[in-house]
Every structure is written in C-alpha cells, then in structure tokens.
Short mmCIF file of C-alpha atoms and ligand atoms in Angstrom, two decimals:
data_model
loop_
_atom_site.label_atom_id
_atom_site.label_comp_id
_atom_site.label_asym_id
_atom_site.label_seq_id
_atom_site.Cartn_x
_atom_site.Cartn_y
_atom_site.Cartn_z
CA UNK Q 1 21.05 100.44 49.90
CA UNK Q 2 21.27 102.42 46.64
CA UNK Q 3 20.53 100.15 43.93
CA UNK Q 4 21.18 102.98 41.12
CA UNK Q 5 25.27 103.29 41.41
CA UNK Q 6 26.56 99.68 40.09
CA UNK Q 7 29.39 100.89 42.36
CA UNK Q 8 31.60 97.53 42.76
CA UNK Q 9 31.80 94.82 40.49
CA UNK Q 10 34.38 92.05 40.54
CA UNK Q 11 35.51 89.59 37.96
CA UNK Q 12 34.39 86.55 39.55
CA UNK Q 13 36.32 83.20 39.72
CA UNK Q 14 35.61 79.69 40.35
CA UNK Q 15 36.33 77.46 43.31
CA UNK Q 16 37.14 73.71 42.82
CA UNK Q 17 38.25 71.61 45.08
CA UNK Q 18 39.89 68.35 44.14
CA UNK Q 19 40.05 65.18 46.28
CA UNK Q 20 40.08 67.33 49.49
CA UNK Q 21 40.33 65.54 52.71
CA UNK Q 22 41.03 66.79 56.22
CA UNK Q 23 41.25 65.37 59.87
CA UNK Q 24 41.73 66.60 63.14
CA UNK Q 25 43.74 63.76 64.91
CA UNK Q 26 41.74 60.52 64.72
CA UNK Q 27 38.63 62.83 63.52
CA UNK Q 28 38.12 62.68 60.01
CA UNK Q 29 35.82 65.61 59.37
CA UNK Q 30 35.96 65.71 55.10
CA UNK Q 31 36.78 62.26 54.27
CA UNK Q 32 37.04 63.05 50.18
CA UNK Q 33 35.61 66.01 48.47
CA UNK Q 34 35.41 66.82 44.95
CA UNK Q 35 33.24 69.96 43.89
CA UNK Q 36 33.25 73.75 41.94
CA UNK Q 37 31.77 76.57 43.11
CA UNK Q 38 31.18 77.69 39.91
CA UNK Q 39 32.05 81.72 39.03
CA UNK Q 40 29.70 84.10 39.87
CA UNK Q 41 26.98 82.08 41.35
CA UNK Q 42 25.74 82.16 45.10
CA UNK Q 43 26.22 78.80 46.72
CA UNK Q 44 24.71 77.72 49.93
CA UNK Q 45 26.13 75.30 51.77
CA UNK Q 46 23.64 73.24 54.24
CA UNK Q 47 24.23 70.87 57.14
CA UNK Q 48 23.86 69.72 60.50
CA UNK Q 49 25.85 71.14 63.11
CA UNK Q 50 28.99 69.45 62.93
CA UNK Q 51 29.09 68.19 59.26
CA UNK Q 52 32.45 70.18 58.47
CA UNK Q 53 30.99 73.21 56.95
CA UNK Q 54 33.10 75.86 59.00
CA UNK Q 55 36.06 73.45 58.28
CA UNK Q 56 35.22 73.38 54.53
CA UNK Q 57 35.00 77.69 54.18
CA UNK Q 58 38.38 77.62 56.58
CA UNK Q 59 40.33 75.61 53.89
CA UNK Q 60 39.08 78.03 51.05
CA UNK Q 61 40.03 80.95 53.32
CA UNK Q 62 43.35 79.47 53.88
CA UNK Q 63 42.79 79.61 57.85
CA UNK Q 64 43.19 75.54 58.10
CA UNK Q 65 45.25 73.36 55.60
CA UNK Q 66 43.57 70.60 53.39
CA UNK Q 67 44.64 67.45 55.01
CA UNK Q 68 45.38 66.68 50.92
CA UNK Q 69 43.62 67.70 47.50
CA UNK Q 70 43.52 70.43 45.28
CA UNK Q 71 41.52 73.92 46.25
CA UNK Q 72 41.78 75.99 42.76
CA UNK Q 73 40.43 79.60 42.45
CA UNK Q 74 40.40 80.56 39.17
CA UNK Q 75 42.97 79.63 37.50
CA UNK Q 76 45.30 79.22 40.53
CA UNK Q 77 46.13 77.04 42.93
CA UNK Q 78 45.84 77.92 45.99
CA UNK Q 79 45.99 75.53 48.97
CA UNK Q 80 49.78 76.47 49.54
CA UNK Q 81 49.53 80.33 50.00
CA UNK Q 82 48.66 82.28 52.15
CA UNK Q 83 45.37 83.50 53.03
CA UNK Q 84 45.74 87.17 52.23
CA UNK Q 85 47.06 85.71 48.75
CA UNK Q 86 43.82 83.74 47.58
CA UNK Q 87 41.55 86.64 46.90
CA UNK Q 88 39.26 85.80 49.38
CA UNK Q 89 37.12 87.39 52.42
CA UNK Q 90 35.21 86.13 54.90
CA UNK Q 91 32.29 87.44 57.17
CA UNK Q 92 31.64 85.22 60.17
CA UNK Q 93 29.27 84.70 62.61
CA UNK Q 94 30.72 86.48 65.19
CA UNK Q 95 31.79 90.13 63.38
CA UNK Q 96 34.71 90.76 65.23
CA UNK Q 97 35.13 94.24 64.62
CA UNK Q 98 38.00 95.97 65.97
CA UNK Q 99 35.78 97.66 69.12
CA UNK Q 100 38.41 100.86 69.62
CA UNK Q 101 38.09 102.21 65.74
CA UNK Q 102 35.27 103.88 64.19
CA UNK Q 103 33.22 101.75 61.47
CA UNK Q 104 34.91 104.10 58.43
CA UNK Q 105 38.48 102.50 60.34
CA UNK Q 106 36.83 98.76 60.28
CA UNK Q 107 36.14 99.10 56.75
CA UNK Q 108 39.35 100.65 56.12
CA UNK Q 109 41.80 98.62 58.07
CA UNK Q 110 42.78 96.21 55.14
CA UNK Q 111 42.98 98.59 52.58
CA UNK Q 112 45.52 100.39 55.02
CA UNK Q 113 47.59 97.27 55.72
CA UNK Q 114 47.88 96.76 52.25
CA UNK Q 115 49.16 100.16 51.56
CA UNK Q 116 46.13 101.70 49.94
CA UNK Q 117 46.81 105.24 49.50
CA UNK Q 118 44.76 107.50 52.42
CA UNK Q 119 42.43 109.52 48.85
CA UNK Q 120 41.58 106.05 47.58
CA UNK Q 121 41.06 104.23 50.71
CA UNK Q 122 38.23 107.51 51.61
CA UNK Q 123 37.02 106.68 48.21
CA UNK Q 124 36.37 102.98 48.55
CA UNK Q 125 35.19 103.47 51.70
CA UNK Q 126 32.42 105.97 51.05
CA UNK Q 127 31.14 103.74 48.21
CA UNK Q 128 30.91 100.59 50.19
CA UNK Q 129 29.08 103.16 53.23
CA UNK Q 130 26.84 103.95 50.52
CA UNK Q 131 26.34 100.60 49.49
CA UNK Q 132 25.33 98.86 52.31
CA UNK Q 133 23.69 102.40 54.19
CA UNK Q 134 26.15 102.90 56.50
CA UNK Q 135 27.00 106.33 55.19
CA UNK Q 136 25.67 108.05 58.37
CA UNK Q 137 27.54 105.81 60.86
CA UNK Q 138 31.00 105.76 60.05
CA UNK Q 139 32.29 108.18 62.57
CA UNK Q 140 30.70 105.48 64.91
CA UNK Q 141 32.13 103.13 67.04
CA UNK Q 142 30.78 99.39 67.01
CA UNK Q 143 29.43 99.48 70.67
CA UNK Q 144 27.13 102.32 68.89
CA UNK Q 145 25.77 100.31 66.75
CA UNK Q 146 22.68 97.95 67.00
CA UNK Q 147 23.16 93.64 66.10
CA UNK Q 148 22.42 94.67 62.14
CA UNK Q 149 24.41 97.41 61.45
CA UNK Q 150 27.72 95.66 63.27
CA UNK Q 151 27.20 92.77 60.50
CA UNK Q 152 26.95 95.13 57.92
CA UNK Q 153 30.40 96.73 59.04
CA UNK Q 154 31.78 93.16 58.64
CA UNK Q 155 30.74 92.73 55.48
CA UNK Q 156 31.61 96.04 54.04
CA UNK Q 157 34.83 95.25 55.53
CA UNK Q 158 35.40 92.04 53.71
CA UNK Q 159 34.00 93.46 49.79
CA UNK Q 160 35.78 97.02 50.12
CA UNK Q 161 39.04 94.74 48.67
CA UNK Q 162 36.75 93.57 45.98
CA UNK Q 163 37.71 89.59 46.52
CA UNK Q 164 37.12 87.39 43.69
CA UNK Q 165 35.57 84.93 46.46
CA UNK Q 166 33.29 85.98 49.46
CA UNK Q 167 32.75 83.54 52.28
CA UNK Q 168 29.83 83.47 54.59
CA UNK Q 169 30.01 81.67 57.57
CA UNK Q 170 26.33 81.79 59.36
CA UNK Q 171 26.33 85.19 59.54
CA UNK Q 172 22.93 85.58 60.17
CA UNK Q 173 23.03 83.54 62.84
CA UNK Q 174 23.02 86.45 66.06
CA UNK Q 175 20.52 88.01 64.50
CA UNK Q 176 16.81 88.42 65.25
CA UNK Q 177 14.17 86.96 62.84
CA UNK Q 178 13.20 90.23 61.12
CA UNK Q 179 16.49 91.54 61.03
CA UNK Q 180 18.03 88.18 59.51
CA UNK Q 181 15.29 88.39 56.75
CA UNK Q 182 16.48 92.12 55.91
CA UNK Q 183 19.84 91.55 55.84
CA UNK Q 184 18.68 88.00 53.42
CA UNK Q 185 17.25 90.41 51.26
CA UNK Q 186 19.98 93.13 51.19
CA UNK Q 187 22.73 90.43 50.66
CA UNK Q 188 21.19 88.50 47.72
CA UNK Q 189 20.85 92.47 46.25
CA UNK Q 190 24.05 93.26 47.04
CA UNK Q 191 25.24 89.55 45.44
CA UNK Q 192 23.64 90.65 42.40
CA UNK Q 193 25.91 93.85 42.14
CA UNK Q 194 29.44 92.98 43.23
CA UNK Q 195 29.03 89.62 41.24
CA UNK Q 196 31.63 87.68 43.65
CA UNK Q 197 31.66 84.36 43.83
CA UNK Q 198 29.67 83.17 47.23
CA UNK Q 199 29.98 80.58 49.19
CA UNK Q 200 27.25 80.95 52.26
CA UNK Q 201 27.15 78.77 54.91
CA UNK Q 202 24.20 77.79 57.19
CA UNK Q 203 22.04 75.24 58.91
CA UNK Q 204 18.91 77.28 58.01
CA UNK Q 205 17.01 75.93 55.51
CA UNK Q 206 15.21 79.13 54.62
CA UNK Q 207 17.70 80.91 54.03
CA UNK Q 208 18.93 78.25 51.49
CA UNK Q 209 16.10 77.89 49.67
CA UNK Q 210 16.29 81.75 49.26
CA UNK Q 211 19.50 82.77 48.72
CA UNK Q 212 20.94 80.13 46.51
CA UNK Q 213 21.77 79.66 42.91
CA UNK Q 214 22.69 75.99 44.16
CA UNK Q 215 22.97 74.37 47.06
CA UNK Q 216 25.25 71.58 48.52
CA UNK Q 217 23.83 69.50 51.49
CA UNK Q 218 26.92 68.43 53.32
CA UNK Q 219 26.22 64.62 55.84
CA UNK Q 220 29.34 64.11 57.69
CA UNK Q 221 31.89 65.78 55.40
CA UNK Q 222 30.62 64.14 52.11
CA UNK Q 223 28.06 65.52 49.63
CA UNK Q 224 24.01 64.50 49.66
CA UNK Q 225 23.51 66.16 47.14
CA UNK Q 226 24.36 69.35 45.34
CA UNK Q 227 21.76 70.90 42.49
CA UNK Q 228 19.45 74.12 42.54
CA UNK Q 229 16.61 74.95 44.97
CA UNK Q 230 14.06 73.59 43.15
CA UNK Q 231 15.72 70.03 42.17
CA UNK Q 232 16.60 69.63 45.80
CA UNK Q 233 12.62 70.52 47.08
CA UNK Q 234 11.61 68.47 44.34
CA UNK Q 235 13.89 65.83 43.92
CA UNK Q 236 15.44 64.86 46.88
CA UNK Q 237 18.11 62.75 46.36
CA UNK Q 238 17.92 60.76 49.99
CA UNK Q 239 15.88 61.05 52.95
CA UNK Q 240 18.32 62.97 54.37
CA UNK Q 241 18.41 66.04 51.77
CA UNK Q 242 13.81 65.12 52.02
CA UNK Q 243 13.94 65.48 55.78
CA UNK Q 244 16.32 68.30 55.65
CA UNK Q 245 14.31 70.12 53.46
CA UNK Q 246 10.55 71.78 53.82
CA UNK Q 247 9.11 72.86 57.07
CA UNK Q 248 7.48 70.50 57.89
CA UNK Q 249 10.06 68.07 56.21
CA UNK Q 250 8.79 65.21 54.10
CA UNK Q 251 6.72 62.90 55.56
CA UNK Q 252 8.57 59.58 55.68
CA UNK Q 253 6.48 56.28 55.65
CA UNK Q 254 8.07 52.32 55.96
CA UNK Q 255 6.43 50.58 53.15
CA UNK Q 256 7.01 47.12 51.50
CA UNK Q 257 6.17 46.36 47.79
CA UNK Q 258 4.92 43.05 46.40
CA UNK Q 259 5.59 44.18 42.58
CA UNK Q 260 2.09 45.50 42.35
CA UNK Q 261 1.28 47.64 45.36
CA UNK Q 262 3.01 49.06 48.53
CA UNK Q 263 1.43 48.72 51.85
CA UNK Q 264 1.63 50.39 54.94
CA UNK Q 265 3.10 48.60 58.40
CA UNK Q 266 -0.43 47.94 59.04
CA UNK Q 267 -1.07 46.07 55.78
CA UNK Q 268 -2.92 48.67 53.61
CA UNK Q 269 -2.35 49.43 50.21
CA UNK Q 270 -1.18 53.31 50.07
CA UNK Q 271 0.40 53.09 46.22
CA UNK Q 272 0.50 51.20 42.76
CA UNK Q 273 4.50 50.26 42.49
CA UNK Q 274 6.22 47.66 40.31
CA UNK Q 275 8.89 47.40 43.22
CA UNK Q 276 9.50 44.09 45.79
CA UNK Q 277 10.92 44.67 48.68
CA UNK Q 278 11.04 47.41 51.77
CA UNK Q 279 10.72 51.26 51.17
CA UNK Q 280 10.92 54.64 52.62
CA UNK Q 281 7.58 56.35 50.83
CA UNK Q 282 8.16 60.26 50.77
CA UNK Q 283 5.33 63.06 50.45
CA UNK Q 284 5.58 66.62 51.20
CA UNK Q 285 2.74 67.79 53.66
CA UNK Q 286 1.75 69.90 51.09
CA UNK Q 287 0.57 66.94 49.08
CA UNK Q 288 -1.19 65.19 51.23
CA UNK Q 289 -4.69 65.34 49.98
CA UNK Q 290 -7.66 65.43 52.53
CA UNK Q 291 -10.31 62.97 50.28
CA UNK Q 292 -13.83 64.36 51.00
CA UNK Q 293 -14.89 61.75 47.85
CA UNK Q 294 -14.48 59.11 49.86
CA UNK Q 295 -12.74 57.32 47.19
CA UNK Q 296 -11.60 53.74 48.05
CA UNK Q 297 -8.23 54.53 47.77
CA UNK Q 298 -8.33 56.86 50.61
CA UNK Q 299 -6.75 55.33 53.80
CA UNK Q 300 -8.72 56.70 57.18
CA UNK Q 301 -6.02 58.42 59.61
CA UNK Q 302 -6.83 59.62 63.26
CA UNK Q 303 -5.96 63.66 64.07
CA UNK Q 304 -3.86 64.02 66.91
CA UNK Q 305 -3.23 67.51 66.62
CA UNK Q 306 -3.61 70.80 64.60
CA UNK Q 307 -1.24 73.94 64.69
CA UNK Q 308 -3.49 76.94 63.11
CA UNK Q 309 -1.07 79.29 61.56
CA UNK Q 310 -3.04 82.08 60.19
CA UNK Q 311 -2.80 81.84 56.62
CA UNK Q 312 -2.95 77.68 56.77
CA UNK Q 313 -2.85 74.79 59.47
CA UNK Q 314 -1.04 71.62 59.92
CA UNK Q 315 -2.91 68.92 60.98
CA UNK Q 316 -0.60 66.06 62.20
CA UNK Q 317 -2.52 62.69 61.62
CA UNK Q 318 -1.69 58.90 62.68
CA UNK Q 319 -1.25 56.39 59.98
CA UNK Q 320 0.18 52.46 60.50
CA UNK Q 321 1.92 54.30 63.68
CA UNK Q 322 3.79 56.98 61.93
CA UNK Q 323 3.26 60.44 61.76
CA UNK Q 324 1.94 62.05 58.46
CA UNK Q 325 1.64 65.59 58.73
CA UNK Q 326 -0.59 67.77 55.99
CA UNK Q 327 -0.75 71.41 55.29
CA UNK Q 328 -4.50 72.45 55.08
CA UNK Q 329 -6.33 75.77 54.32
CA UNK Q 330 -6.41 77.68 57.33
CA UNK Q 331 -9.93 77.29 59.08
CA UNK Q 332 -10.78 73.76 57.19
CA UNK Q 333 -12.35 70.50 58.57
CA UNK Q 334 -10.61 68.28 60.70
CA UNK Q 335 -10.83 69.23 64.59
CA UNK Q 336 -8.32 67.48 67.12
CA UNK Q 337 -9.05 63.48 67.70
CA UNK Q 338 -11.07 63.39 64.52
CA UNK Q 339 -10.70 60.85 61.86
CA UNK Q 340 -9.73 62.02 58.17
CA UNK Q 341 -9.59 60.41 55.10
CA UNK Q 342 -5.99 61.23 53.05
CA UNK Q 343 -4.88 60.61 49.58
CA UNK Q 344 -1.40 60.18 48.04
CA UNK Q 345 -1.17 61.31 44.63
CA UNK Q 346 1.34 59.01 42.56
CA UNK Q 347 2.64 61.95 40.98
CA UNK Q 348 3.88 63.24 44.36
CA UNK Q 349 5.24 60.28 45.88
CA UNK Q 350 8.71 59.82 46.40
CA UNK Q 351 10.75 56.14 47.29
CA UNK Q 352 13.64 56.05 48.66
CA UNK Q 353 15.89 52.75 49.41
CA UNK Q 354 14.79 51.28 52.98
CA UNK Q 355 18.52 50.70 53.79
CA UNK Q 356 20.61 53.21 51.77
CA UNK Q 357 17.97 55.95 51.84
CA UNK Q 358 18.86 56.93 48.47
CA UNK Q 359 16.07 57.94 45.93
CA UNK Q 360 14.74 55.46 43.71
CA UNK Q 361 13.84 57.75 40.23
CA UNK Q 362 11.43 56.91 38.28
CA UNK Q 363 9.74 54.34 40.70
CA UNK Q 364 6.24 55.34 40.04
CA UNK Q 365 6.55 55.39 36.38
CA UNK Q 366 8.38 59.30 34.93
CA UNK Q 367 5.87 61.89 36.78
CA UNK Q 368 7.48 62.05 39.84
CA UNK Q 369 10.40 63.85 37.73
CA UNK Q 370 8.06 66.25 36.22
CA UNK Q 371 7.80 68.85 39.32
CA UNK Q 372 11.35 70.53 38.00
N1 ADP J 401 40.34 72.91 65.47
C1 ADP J 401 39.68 71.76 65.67
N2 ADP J 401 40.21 70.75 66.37
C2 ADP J 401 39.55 69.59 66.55
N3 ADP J 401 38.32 69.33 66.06
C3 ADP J 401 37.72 70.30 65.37
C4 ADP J 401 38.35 71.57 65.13
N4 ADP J 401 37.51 72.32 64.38
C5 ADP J 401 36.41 71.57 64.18
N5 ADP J 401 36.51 70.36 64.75
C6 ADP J 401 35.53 69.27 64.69
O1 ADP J 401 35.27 69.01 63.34
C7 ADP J 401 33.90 68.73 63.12
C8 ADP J 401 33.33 69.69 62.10
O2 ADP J 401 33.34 70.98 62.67
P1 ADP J 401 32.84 72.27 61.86
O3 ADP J 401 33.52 72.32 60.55
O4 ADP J 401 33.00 73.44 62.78
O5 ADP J 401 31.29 71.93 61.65
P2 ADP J 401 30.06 72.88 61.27
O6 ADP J 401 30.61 74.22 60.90
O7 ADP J 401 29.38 72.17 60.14
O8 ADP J 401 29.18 72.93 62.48
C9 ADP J 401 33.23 68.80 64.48
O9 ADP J 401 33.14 67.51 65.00
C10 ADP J 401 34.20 69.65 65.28
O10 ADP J 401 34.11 69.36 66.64
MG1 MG J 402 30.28 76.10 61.75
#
C-alpha cells in the first residue's frame, strides 16, 4: 500500500448504543446493552461463537432492527433509517463480490447507485486501487483473483464512500495464516489513514490483542468486560475474559482461604491472602516460575508433557489435580514425567470469586494492579 498519499480521510463519528436489546422468537440474543464506540478508535469485538456479535454489527448496519434501545452515530439517531442512510459499510466474512464485474466495477458499484458522476467515480476508484494495491487488477474479474486480493476488493468497496463507520465482520476468517497476518497489518495501516470509526469483529484473540484500541468481550449478549489490550491481559475482569485471553489462557486453580493463606485442593499453601472462603487463583503461564532455589514455598508438580516451540516450550505440569501450564525457555530443564518445583509470585496472582467468577482487585494487597 502507499503510505505517502494520505489519500482518504473521514471525519469520524461515534457509536452508542443505548439500552439495546434484541430476540429472535423465544431467543434472547442481547438481553440489554449499553456502550460507545468512541470516534475514531478501532474496536474489537471478542466472543464465542454464538455470543451475538454478528447480531450486534447487523443492528449498527441497519440489516436487523434493535428489538428496543437507542443506536446513535454521531449526532444522529439512527435505529429507524435505513441502512444506506447511517453512514456505514460493512466487509464480511464471506466478500460477496459481484462475480460478473471487474474489481474497478465492485469498487465502483455504490458510487454508481448513488449517482456518482462516471470522472469522479474513476477518481475515487483509482485512489482506493492505489490504496490497498489493487491498481494492477482492476480490469480483473474476482474468479482471477487469489483468497487475499478478493477481501481487499471488499474492503475497497466498502471505504471508496468514505463511511463515518466501518464494520468488520470476521473478515479474516477464510483466510490462510500468513495471509490473515498481512492483511492484520495492512488494515490497522490503512485504519490509521482513513481514520473511520471501526468496529471489528472476531473470535481470534490475536487479532484482538493486535488490532485494537479497545476491546469488548461479549458472554451471551452482555459485556465481560470492555477496556484496552493491556488492562484486559492484565486485568482480567472474570475468568471468562482470563481464559479467553493468552495462549495458553490463564491457568485457573480452586483454592480456599482461611484469612491467612490459600491452599490448594490437596491442602498446600500456594499464597499469603487475607480472604476466607473458596477461590478461583489465576496466573498466566508466563508467570509461573520454575524454583531451582528450592525455596520452601515452592510446591513440587509432576510434568506430564512438554510442547517445544522453537523459540520457548510449554511444559504442562500436575498440581492438586489441575493443570498448570508454564512457558519456559526453549531447551530448559524439565523432561516429560519429571517432577518440578514452581513458584507463584504474589504480584502475579490473580482471584477471582469461586461462584461469580468475577475478579477480586486488590486481593493480594495493590501489586497485582501495577502490571498496567
Ligand atoms: N436470523 C436469525 N434467526 C434466528 N436466530 C438467529 C438469527 N441470527 C442469529 N441467530 C442466533 O442468535 C445467536 C447469536 O448469533 P450471532 O449474532 O450470529 O453470533 P456470533 O456472530 O457471535 O457467532 C445464535 O444463537 C444464533 O443462532
Ligand atoms: Mg458471527
């Protein structure tokens, strides 16, 4: 792409949606949301199959109605009009391009619907070619195209209109894995120069963590939690948004407190906590520290397996009959069916309610909120 010509750049405009709710039949699939994309930024939204997310960016399109609420973009409301009013495009999974026209016709199409004159639609066509480095293809047809270039078409055919808004429905998704981190890279650029407000949907974590000004974890409909990269990795707000998270998630321990330390199913003492009562205990396996002190502290775990991955390993371990895993240097100690002595840092440790699964701040004293 060139990155010289600033070429397109719209006025962005927030999203908020008010008290939105929507059903199909007896399925409720958003039972209330409140939230605001806020103007300009790239949002990510995350979730298990299922969770509403295609529902959510079909509302904001206008291609479902809100079962009830507010959606405001800018300073309009829009959940009434029409989608072609709402200053909004959308790329989806599936490009859809119109098979029988070239690509310089798929980019065109809406500007000739809307009754772009033929000079300024070669114009704005051209510059969006150039953009995204389709220049040399658009006397193509799709079926001449490979995977990456077809969702490049689609989304030069949703910004050549210039929407305020730009919706992203998995549209990585068909692609393979070097091809979906190019076009990652080439859409966060490309984010950076139009300026649109983005909503991006997907069930990939990576490309969350990557893309995102902010991301909102959607569970059923309803919001886990909604903050920037870095809060969410760090501070979790539930086990859901910590097992969600981090590949390998967040190791996830049952623990009960007696107000001075918590112990392990097995009776050993893994933490210093204030806390009575039962506990999720949370630690990236990043954090996990292999003791080779053999400080009392450390609590003896037996290897089960290890995954060598070239640049580190992943041992996973038993402890109290749950799995911890631990990211190691690649080529360390710790062979298959060994024992291993592990350490928990306080400072990494996160607790989470054994019921509610909601995070517990602040239970070992204020470092665990010092990682933002
Ligand atoms: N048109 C529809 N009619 C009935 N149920 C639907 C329709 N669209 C989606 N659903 C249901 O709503 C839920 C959320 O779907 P969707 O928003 O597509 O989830 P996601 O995109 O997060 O995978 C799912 O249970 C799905 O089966
Ligand atoms: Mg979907």
């Amino acid at each position: 792409m060139n990155a010289i010509n600033p070429a397109i750049h719209v006025a962005a405009a927030s999203i908020r949606l008010g008290g939105v709710t929507k059903s199909y039949g007896r399925l409720t699939v958003i039972p209330r949301l409140d939230v605001e994309f806020r103007a300009g930024e790239f949002t990510v939204v995350l979730g298990p199959s299922g969770c509403g997310k295609s529902t959510l960016m079909q509302m904001i399109a206008g291609l479902e109605r809100v079962g009830g609420g507010r959606i405001v973009i800018g300073e309009r409301e829009v959940q009434d009009l029409e989608p072609k009013e709402r200053g909004c495009a959308m790329v989806f999974q599936n490009y859809a391009l119109y098979p029988h026209m070239t690509v310089f016709d798929n980019i065109a199409y809406s500007l000739r619907i809307a009754g772009v004159t033929k000079g300024e639609r070669r114009t704005r066509v051209e510059l969006v070619a150039r953009m995204l480095g389709l220049t040399d293809y658009l006397g193509r047809k799709p079926s001449q195209l490979s995977g990456g270039q077809r969702q490049r078409v689609a989304i030069g055919r949703a910004i050549v209109r210039e929407p305020a808004v730009l919706l992203f429905d998995e549209p990585l998704s068909n692609l393979d894995a070097q091809l979906r981190h190019d076009t990652r890279v080439e859409l966060a650029e490309l984010h950076r120069r139009i300026g649109a407000t983005t909503v991006f949907v997907t069930h990939d974590q990576v490309e969350a963590m990557t893309l995102a000004d902010r991301i909102l974890i959607l569970n059923k409909g309803e919001i886990e939690q909604y903050d920037t990269p870095k809060a969410i990795y760090h501070n979790p707000a539930s086990v859901f948004v910590a097992k969600f998270i981090g590949s390998p998630p967040m190791n996830i321990l049952a623990v009960s407190g007696d107000g001075s330390v918590l112990r392990l199913s097995d009776g050993r003492a893994i933490a210093k906590c204030g806390l009575k009562g039962d506990f999720q205990l949370g630690i990236r396996p990043e954090d996990v520290a292999v003791d080779h002190t053999g400080a009392a502290s450390a609590l003896k775990a037996h290897v089960r397996y290890r995954e060598d991955l070239g640049s580190h390993s992943i041992l996973a371990a038993d402890l109290a009959g749950a799995t911890v895993r631990i990211i190691t240097p690649f080529g360390s100690e710790a062979p298959e069916r060994s024992e291993l002595l592990l350490s928990f840092p306080l400072q990494r440790l996160h607790l989470f309610d054994a019921m509610t699964g909601k995070a517990i701040p602040g239970a070992f004293g204020a470092a665990t909120k010092d990682q933002k």
